Coordinates of C-alpha atoms in Angstrom, one line a residue:
M1 CA 19.8 153.5 16.9
V2 CA 20.2 150.5 14.7
H3 CA 20.7 151.4 10.8
A4 CA 18.0 149.3 8.5
S5 CA 21.2 148.1 6.6
A6 CA 22.1 145.8 9.6
L7 CA 18.9 144.4 9.9
H8 CA 17.4 141.3 8.3
F9 CA 13.8 141.8 6.6
E10 CA 11.6 139.3 5.2
A11 CA 8.5 140.0 2.9
A12 CA 5.8 137.4 1.8
V13 CA 3.5 137.1 -1.1
T14 CA 0.5 134.7 -0.9
R15 CA -1.8 133.1 -3.7
P16 CA -4.5 130.8 -3.8
L17 CA -4.1 127.3 -5.3
S18 CA -6.7 124.3 -6.0
V19 CA -5.2 121.0 -7.4
V20 CA -5.6 117.2 -7.3
F21 CA -3.4 114.5 -6.4
R22 CA -3.8 111.0 -7.2
S23 CA -2.4 108.4 -4.7
G24 CA -2.9 104.9 -6.0
D25 CA -6.9 104.6 -7.0
R26 CA -7.5 107.5 -4.5
W27 CA -7.9 111.2 -5.7
E28 CA -7.6 114.0 -3.3
G29 CA -8.5 117.6 -3.9
H30 CA -6.5 120.3 -2.1
D31 CA -7.1 124.2 -1.5
Y32 CA -3.6 125.6 -0.7
T33 CA -2.6 129.1 0.3
V34 CA 0.8 129.1 -1.6
E35 CA 3.1 131.4 0.3
V36 CA 6.4 132.6 -1.0
V37 CA 8.8 134.3 1.3
T38 CA 11.9 136.6 0.6
A39 CA 14.5 137.9 2.6
R40 CA 17.5 140.5 2.5
Q41 CA 20.0 142.3 4.6
G42 CA 18.7 145.9 4.7
L43 CA 16.2 147.3 2.3
D44 CA 16.3 148.4 -1.2
G45 CA 16.3 152.4 -2.1
F46 CA 12.4 152.0 -2.0
D47 CA 12.6 150.7 1.5
V48 CA 11.3 147.2 0.4
V49 CA 12.8 143.6 0.3
V50 CA 11.5 143.1 -3.3
D51 CA 9.2 144.5 -5.7
F52 CA 5.7 142.8 -4.7
R53 CA 4.4 143.2 -8.4
D54 CA 7.4 141.4 -10.0
L55 CA 6.7 138.6 -7.4
E56 CA 3.1 138.4 -7.5
A57 CA 3.4 138.4 -11.6
A58 CA 5.9 135.7 -11.3
M59 CA 3.8 133.5 -8.9
D60 CA 0.5 134.2 -11.1
R61 CA 2.5 132.8 -14.1
S62 CA 3.7 129.6 -12.1
L63 CA 0.3 128.9 -10.5
A64 CA -1.9 129.5 -13.5
P65 CA -1.1 126.0 -15.5
L66 CA -1.6 124.4 -12.1
Q67 CA -4.7 125.4 -11.0
G68 CA -7.5 122.9 -10.9
R69 CA -5.0 120.2 -12.5
L70 CA -4.5 116.8 -11.6
L71 CA -0.8 117.1 -10.8
S72 CA 0.4 113.7 -11.5
E73 CA -0.4 114.4 -15.2
L74 CA 2.4 117.1 -14.7
G75 CA 4.8 114.8 -12.9
L76 CA 4.1 116.1 -9.4
D77 CA 3.5 113.1 -6.9
G78 CA 2.5 115.4 -4.0
P79 CA 2.9 118.6 -2.2
L80 CA 6.5 118.3 -1.5
A81 CA 7.3 118.0 -5.4
L82 CA 4.6 120.6 -5.8
A83 CA 6.6 123.2 -3.3
Q84 CA 9.9 122.1 -4.7
R85 CA 8.9 122.9 -8.2
L86 CA 7.5 126.3 -7.3
L87 CA 10.8 127.0 -5.4
K88 CA 12.9 126.2 -8.7
E89 CA 10.7 128.3 -10.9
L90 CA 10.6 131.4 -8.5
T91 CA 14.0 131.7 -7.6
P92 CA 15.2 133.4 -10.7
F93 CA 12.5 136.3 -10.3
V94 CA 13.8 137.4 -6.8
P95 CA 16.7 139.6 -7.6
A96 CA 19.9 139.8 -5.4
P97 CA 20.5 141.0 -2.9
A98 CA 17.3 139.3 -1.8
R99 CA 16.7 135.9 -2.1
L100 CA 13.9 133.4 -1.9
K101 CA 14.1 131.9 1.6
E102 CA 11.1 129.3 1.2
V103 CA 7.9 128.1 -0.4
A104 CA 5.0 127.1 1.9
L105 CA 1.6 124.9 1.2
T106 CA -1.1 125.6 3.9
D107 CA -4.1 123.6 3.3
G108 CA -7.6 124.5 4.5
T109 CA -7.3 122.9 8.1
G110 CA -4.1 125.0 8.6
R111 CA -1.4 122.3 8.3
R112 CA 1.6 124.2 6.8
M113 CA 4.7 122.3 4.7
A114 CA 7.3 124.5 3.7
V115 CA 10.6 124.1 1.6
Q116 CA 13.4 126.4 2.2
A117 CA 16.2 127.5 -0.2

């Protein structure tokens, strides 16, 4: 039998996000599912990777000022910049020994783009 501490675990939290990008004189609205994936070796004392409530609260704080906004006004020029910003903002909210593995954006057609830590 393999002990849980020898196994690698991942856990993800998702939230919806609607944003607008401007490309030249063209505007693009996007509805995304933002997925934050955490990982760790073994589980904590409660048999979880991270406390979902804490991670969800951090995501909600990071996404709230972006919701429905024109992201170029916030210095973000596209989905890659958005995912990188979220990765940077959320990393401190994942306590060691867990780590933030990736932030992914999936649009309404199922196209997925991810940045990894």
